[in-house]
Short mmCIF file of C-alpha atoms in Angstrom, two decimals:
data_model
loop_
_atom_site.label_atom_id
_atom_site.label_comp_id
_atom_site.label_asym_id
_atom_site.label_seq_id
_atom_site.Cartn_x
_atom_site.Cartn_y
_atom_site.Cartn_z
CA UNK A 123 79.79 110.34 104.19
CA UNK A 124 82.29 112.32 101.90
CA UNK A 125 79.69 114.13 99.26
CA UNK A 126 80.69 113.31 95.40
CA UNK A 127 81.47 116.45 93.38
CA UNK A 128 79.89 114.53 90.51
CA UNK A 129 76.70 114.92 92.69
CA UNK A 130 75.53 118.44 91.97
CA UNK A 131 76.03 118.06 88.18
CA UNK A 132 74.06 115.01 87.97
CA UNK A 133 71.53 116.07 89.56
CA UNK A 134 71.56 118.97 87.40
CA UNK A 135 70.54 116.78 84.68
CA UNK A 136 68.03 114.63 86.24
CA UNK A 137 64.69 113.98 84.13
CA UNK A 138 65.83 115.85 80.95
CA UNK A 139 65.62 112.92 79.17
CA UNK A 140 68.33 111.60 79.07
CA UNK A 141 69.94 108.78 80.38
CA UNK A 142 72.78 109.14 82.84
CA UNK A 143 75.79 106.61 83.29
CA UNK A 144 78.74 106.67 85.50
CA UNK A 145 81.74 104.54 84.65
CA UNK A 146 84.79 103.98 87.44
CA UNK A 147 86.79 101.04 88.96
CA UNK A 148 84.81 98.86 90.96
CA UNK A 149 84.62 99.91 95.13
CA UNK A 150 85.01 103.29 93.84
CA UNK A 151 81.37 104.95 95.16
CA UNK A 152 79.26 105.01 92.27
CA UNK A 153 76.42 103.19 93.54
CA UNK A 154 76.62 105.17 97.14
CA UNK A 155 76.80 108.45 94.94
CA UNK A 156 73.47 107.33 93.19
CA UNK A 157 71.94 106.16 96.35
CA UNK A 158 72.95 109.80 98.06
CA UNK A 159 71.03 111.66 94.67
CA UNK A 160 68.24 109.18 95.30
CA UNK A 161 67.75 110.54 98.61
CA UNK A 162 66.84 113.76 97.68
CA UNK A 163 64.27 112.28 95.13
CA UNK A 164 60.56 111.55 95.16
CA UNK A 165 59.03 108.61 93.54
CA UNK A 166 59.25 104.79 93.46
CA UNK A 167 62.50 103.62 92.50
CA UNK A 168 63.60 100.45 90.58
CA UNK A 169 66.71 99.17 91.36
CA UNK A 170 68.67 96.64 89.37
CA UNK A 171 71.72 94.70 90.16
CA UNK A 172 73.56 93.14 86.78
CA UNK A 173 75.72 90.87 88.60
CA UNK A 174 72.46 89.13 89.24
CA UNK A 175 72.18 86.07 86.56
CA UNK A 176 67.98 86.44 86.68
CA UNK A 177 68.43 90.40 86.30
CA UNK A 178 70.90 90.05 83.41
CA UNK A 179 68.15 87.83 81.64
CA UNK A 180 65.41 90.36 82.13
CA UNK A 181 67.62 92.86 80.35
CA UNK A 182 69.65 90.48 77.33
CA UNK A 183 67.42 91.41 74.05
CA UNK A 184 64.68 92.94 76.29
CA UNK A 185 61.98 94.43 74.48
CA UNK A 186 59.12 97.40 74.55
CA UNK A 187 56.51 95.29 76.46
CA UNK A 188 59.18 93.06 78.84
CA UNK A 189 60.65 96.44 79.60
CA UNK A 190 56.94 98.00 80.77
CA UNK A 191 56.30 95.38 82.85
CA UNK A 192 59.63 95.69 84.27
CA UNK A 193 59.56 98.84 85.03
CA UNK A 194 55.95 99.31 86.24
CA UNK A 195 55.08 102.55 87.59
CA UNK A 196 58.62 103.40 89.07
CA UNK A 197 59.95 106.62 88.51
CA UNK A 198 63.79 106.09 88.67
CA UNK A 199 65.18 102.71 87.53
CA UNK A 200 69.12 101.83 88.57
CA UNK A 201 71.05 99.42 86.83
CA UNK A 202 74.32 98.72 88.18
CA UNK A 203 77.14 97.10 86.63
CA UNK A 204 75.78 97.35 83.04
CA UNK A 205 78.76 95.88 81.02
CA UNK A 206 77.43 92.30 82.56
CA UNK A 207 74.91 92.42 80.05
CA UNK A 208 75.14 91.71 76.46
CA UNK A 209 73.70 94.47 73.96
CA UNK A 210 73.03 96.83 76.86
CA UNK A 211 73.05 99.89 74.62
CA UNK A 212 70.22 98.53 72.99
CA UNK A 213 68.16 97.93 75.99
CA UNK A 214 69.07 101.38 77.63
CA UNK A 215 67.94 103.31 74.42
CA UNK A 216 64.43 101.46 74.36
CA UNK A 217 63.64 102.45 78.16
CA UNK A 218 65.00 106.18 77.29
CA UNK A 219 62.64 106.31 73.83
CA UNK A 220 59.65 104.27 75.37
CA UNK A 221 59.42 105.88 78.71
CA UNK A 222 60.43 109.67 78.45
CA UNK A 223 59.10 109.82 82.33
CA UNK A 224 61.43 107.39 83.69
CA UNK A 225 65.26 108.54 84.59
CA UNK A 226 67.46 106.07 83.42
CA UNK A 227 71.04 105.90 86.33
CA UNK A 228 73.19 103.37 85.23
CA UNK A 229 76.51 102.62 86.75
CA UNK A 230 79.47 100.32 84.52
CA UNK A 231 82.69 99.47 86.43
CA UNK A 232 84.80 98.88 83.29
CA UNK A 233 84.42 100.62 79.80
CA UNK A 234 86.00 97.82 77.68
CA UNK A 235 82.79 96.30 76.74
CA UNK A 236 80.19 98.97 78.04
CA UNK A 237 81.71 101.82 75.52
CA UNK A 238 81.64 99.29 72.30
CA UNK A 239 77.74 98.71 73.57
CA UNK A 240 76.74 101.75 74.39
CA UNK A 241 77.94 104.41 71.84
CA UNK A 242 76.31 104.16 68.48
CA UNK A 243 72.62 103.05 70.40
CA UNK A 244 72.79 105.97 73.01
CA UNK A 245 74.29 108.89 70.82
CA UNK A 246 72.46 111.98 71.75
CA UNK A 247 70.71 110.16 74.43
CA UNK A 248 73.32 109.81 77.40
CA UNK A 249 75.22 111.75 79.69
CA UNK A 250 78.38 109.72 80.98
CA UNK A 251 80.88 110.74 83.82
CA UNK A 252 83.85 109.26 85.19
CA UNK A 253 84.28 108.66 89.02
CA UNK A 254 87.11 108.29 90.51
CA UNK A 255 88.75 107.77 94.01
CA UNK A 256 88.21 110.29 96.10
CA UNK A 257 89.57 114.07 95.36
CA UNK A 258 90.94 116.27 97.56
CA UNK A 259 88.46 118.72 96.66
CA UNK A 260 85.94 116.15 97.78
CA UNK A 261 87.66 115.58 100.72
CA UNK A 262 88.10 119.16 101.85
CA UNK A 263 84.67 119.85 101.28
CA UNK A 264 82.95 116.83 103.44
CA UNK A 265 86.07 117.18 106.30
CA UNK A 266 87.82 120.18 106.15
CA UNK A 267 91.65 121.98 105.29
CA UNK A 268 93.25 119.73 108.78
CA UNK A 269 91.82 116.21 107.21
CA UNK A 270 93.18 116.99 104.24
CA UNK A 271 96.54 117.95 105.68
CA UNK A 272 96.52 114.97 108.54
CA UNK A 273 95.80 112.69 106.20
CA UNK A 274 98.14 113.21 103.24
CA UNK A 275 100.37 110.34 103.72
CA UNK A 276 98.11 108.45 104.42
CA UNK A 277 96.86 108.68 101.04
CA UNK A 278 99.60 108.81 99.26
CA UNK A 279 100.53 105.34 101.31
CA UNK A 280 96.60 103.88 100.90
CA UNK A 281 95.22 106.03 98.21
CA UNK A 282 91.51 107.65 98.03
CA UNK A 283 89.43 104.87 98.10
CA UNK A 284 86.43 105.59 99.63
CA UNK A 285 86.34 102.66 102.02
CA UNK A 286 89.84 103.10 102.67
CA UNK A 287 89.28 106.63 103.78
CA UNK A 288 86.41 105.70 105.68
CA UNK A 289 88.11 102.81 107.97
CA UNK A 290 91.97 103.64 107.78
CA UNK A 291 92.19 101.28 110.96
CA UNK A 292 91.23 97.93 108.57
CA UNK A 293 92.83 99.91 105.07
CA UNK A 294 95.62 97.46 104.74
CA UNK A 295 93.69 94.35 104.53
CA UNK A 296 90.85 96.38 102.58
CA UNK A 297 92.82 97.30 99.60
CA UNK A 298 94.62 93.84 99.73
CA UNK A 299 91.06 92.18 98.80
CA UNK A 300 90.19 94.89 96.34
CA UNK A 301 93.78 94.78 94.40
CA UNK A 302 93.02 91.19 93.97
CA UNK A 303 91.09 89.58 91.72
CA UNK A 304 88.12 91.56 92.52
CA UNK A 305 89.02 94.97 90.93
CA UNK A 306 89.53 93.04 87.86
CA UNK A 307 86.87 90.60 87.72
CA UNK A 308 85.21 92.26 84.28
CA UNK A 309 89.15 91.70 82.78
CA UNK A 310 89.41 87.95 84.48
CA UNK A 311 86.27 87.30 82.32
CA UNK A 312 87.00 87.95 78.93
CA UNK A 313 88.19 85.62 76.85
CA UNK A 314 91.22 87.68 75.71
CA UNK A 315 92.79 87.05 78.89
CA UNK A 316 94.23 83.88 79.62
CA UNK A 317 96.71 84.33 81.48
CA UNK A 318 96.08 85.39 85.02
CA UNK A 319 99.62 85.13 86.10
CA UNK A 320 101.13 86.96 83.35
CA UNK A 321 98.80 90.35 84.54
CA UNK A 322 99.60 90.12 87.92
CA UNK A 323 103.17 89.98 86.46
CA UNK A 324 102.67 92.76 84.31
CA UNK A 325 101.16 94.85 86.95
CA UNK A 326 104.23 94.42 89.41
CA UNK A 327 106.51 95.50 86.66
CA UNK A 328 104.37 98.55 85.90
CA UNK A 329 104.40 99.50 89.95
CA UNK A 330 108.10 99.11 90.13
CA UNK A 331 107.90 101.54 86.74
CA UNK A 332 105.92 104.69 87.88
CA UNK A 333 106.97 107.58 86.89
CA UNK A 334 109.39 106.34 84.88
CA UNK A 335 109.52 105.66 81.31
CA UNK A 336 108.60 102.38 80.01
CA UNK A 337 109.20 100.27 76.71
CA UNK A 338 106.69 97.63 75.87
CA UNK A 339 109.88 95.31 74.50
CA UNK A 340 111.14 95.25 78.55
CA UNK A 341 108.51 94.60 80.33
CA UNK A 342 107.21 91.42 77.50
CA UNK A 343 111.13 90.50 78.72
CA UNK A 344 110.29 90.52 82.63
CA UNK A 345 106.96 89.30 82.29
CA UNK A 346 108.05 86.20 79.89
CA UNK A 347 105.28 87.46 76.87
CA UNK A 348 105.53 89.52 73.68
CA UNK A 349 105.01 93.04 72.89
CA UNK A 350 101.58 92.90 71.84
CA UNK A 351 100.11 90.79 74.82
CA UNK A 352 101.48 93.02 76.29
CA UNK A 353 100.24 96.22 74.84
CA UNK A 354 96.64 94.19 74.54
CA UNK A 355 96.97 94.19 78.87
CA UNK A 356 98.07 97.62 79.35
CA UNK A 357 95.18 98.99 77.06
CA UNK A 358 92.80 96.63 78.99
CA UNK A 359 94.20 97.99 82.66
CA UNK A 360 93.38 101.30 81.45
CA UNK A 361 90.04 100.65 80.40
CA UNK A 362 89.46 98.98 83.76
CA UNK A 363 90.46 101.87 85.16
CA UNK A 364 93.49 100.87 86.77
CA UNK A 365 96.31 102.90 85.35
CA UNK A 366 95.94 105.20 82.91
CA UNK A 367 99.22 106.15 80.75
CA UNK A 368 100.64 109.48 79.10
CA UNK A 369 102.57 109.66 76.12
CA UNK A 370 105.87 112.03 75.09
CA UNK A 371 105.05 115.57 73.69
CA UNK A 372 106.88 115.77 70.64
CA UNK A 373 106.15 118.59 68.17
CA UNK A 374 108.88 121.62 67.41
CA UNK A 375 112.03 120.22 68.79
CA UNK A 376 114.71 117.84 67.05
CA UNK A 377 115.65 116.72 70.20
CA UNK A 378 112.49 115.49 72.16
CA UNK A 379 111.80 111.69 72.16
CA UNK A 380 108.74 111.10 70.04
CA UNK A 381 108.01 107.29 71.34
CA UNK A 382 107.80 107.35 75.22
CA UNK A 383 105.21 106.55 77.43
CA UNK A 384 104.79 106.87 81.19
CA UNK A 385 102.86 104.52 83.18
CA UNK A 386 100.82 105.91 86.53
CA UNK A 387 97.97 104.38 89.00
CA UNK A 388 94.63 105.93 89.63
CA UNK A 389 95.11 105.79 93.26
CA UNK A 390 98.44 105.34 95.12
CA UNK A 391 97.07 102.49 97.17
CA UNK A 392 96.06 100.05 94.89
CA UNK A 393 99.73 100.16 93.34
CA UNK A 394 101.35 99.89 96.66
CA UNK A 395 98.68 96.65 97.64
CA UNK A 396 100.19 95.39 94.49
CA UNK A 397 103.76 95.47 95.70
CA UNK A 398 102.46 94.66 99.10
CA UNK A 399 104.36 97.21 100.72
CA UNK A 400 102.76 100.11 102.91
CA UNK A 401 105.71 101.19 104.73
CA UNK A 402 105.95 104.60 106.06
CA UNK A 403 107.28 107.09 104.09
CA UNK A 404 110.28 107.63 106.22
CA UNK A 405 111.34 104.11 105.34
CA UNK A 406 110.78 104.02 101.63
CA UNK A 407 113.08 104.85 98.78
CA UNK A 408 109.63 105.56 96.34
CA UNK A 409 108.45 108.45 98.14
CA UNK A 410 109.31 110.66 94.87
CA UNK A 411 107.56 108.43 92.92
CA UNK A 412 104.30 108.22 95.08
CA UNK A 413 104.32 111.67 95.19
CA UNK A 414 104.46 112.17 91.33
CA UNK A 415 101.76 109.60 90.91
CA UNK A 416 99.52 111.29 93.62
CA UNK A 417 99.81 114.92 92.56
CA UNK A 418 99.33 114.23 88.57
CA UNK A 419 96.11 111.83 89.15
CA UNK A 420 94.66 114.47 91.79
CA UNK A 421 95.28 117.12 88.82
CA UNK A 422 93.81 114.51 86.55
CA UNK A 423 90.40 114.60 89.04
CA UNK A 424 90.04 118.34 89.43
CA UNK A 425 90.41 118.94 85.58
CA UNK A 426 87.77 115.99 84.73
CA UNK A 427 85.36 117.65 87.94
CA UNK A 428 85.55 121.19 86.75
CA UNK A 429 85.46 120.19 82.67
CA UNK A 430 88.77 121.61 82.02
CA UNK A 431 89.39 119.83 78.59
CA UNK A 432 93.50 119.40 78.87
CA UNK A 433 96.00 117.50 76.72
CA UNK A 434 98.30 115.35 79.38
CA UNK A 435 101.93 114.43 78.33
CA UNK A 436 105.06 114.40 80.16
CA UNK A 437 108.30 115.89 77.76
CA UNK A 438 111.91 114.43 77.80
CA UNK A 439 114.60 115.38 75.46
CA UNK A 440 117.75 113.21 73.84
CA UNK A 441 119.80 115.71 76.57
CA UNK A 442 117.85 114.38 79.63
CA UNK A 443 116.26 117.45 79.87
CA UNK A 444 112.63 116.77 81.71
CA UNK A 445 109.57 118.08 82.53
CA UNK A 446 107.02 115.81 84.95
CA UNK A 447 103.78 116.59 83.74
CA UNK A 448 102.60 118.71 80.77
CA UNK A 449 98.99 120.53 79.98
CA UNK A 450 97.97 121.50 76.73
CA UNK A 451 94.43 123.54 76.54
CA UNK A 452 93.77 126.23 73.68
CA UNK A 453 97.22 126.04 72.45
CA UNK A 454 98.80 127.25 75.91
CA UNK A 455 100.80 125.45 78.13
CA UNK A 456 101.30 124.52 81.62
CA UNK A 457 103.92 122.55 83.28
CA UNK A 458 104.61 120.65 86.43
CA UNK A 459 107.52 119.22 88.31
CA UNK A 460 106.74 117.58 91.43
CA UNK A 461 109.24 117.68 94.44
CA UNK A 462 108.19 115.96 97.41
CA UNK A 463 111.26 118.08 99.32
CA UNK A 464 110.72 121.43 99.49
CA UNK A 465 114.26 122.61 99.91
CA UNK A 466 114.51 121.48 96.15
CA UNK A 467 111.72 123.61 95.42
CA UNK A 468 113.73 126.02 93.16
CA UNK A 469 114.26 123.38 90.38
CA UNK A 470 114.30 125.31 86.28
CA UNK A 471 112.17 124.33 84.09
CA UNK A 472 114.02 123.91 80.78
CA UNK A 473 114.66 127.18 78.41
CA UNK A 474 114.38 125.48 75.60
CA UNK A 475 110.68 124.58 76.55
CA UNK A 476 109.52 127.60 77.36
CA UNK A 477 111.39 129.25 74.32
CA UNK A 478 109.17 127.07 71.70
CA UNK A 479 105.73 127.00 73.39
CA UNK A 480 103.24 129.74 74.89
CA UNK A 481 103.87 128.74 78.02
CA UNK A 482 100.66 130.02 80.67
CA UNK A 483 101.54 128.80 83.40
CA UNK A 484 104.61 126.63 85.15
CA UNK A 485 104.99 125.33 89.00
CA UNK A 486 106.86 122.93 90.90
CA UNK A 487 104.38 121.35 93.06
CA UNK A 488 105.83 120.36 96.55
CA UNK A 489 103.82 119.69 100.38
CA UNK A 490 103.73 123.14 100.92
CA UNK A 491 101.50 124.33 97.68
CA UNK A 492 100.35 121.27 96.69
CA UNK A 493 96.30 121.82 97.23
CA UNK A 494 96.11 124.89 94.52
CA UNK A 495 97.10 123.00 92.25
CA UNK A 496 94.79 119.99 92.69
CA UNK A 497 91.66 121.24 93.87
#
């Protein structure tokens, strides 16, 4: 069992009356990380499963005296997959004002829908942490420095997942069923989306696009759709936590592009599932790319773990001039280029970069120093 980083914190913050919700993909451990906290608790727990039809009527426009004889005398109640349930904020901020005794863990695999209905009831009365696939830091911690090493390409072929990690034998199959329509049930659902084919579409264009730049007005062209379907998916994927995009940084310079936008995958494996292609890297022509997307998402973990509040971008100027992955955190810069071979390790950053910003910090991140960087 690889132990959650998030797992300390929460803890942390059990019974201070607040509630506490965790919001990821689906299949990405947030209902083992709650059962591994309950394990260390005392109590009667009540456990609730939202993809339940009878459990999602309990809770729709639940009130004071439903919600006592719901919860009983337990001490913890669980409600997985909140966003199933209409007005959920609502319900949530009754049990935390009614019953100050009772900790509140409730787990939402999409934000989309669980953000509009939890916000304005739960202000003040929530803590709420992303999970994602498993870190390296995670990884190093529950298995040691040689897993980490022995299994890099493996990861960057079939991605953090925790079941994926946990049976690499069966990981091909595994994240063909979850890059299906599973890991996008909550999307399939809404009645903004009506065109099945057109996402999968869109999400094989966006694969084929990591790393690299990407204009709304070509991939509506691939995918057979307009701009703004299109921009209505992409802003959807992200809030399924799917992909997760970063924009241009623009600011002092004539010459940077102020409009693009890069396109990257939570986990490595779930974008290769989508192109159905797990090859080796020795016989792929992406391994630059999948090593880009690994290292900036990793970085993306450890900063969201340790609360290092960053600015992401990546920076391109009108002379090609490029810089992978940018950090912005008290006005001070850091920078990143990623090299997956070391021998061209000694790439230069760009003077006129480092010339216009306070520059902190700057590293080209290859196999050999990858882990500082990430952990």
């Amino acid at each position: 069992m690889i132990v959650r980083q998030l797992q300390k914190t929460i803890e942390e913050r059990m019974f201070t009356g607040k509630a506490i919700i965790v919001i990821g993909a689906r299949q990405v451990g947030k209902s083992t990380l709650f059962r591994m906290i309950l394990e260390k608790q005392g109590g009667k727990v009540l456990e609730l499963n939202c993809d339940d039809p009878e459990v999602r009527d309990l809770l729709t426009g639940a009130n004071t005296a439903s919600l006592r004889m719901l919860i009983a005398d337990n001490r913890i109640v669980v409600i997985d997959e909140a966003q199933r349930v209409a007005d959920i904020g609502m319900t949530l901020k009754l049990i935390t004002d009614n019953f100050p005794d009772v900790q509140l863990l409730v787990t939402g695999s999409s934000s989309f829908e669980l953000q509009n209905r939890l916000n304005e009831p739960l202000t003040g009365r929530k803590y709420e942490y992303h999970l994602y696939p498993i870190s390296t830091a995670e990884l190093m911690q529950s298995q040691g420095l040689l897993a980490v090493r022995q299994t890099l390409e493996q990861r960057l072929v079939y991605g953090s997942y925790p079941d994926i990690l946990n049976h690499a034998d069966d990981a091909r199959e595994l994240l063909m069923n979850l890059a299906g329509s599973y890991l996008y049930k909550d999307l399939l659902s809404l009645d903004s989306v009506r065109r099945p084919a057109l996402l999968g579409k869109l999400l094989t264009a966006i694969a084929l696009q990591v790393c690299s730049e990407v204009s709304y007005n070509e991939l509506a062209q691939t995918v057979g759709t307009d701009n703004k379907t299109v921009e209505k998916y992409i802003d959807l994927l992200e809030k399924c936590y799917i992909i997760f995009r970063l924009n241009g940084f623009n600011r002092n310079l004539r010459t940077e592009l102020k409009k693009g936008k890069k396109i990257y995958f939570y986990d490595n494996g779930i974008r290769n599932a989508i192109l159905q292609n797990f090859a080796p890297l020795s016989m792929r022509q992406d391994t630059g790319a999948l090593w880009e997307n690994f290292i900036i998402s990793e970085r993306i973990k450890a900063n969201q773990y340790a609360g290092r509040y960053v600015n992401s971008y990546f920076w391109r100027t009108t002379q090609q001039q490029e810089i992978d992955y940018v950090e912005e955190s008290d006005g001070q810069f850091s920078v990143f280029k990623m090299k997956w071979n070391p021998r061209r390790a000694n790439a230069q950053f760009p003077s006129s970069f480092l010339t216009a910003y306070d520059v902190r910090q700057k590293a080209v991140v290859t196999p050999q120093n990858w882990m500082e960087w990430v952990m």
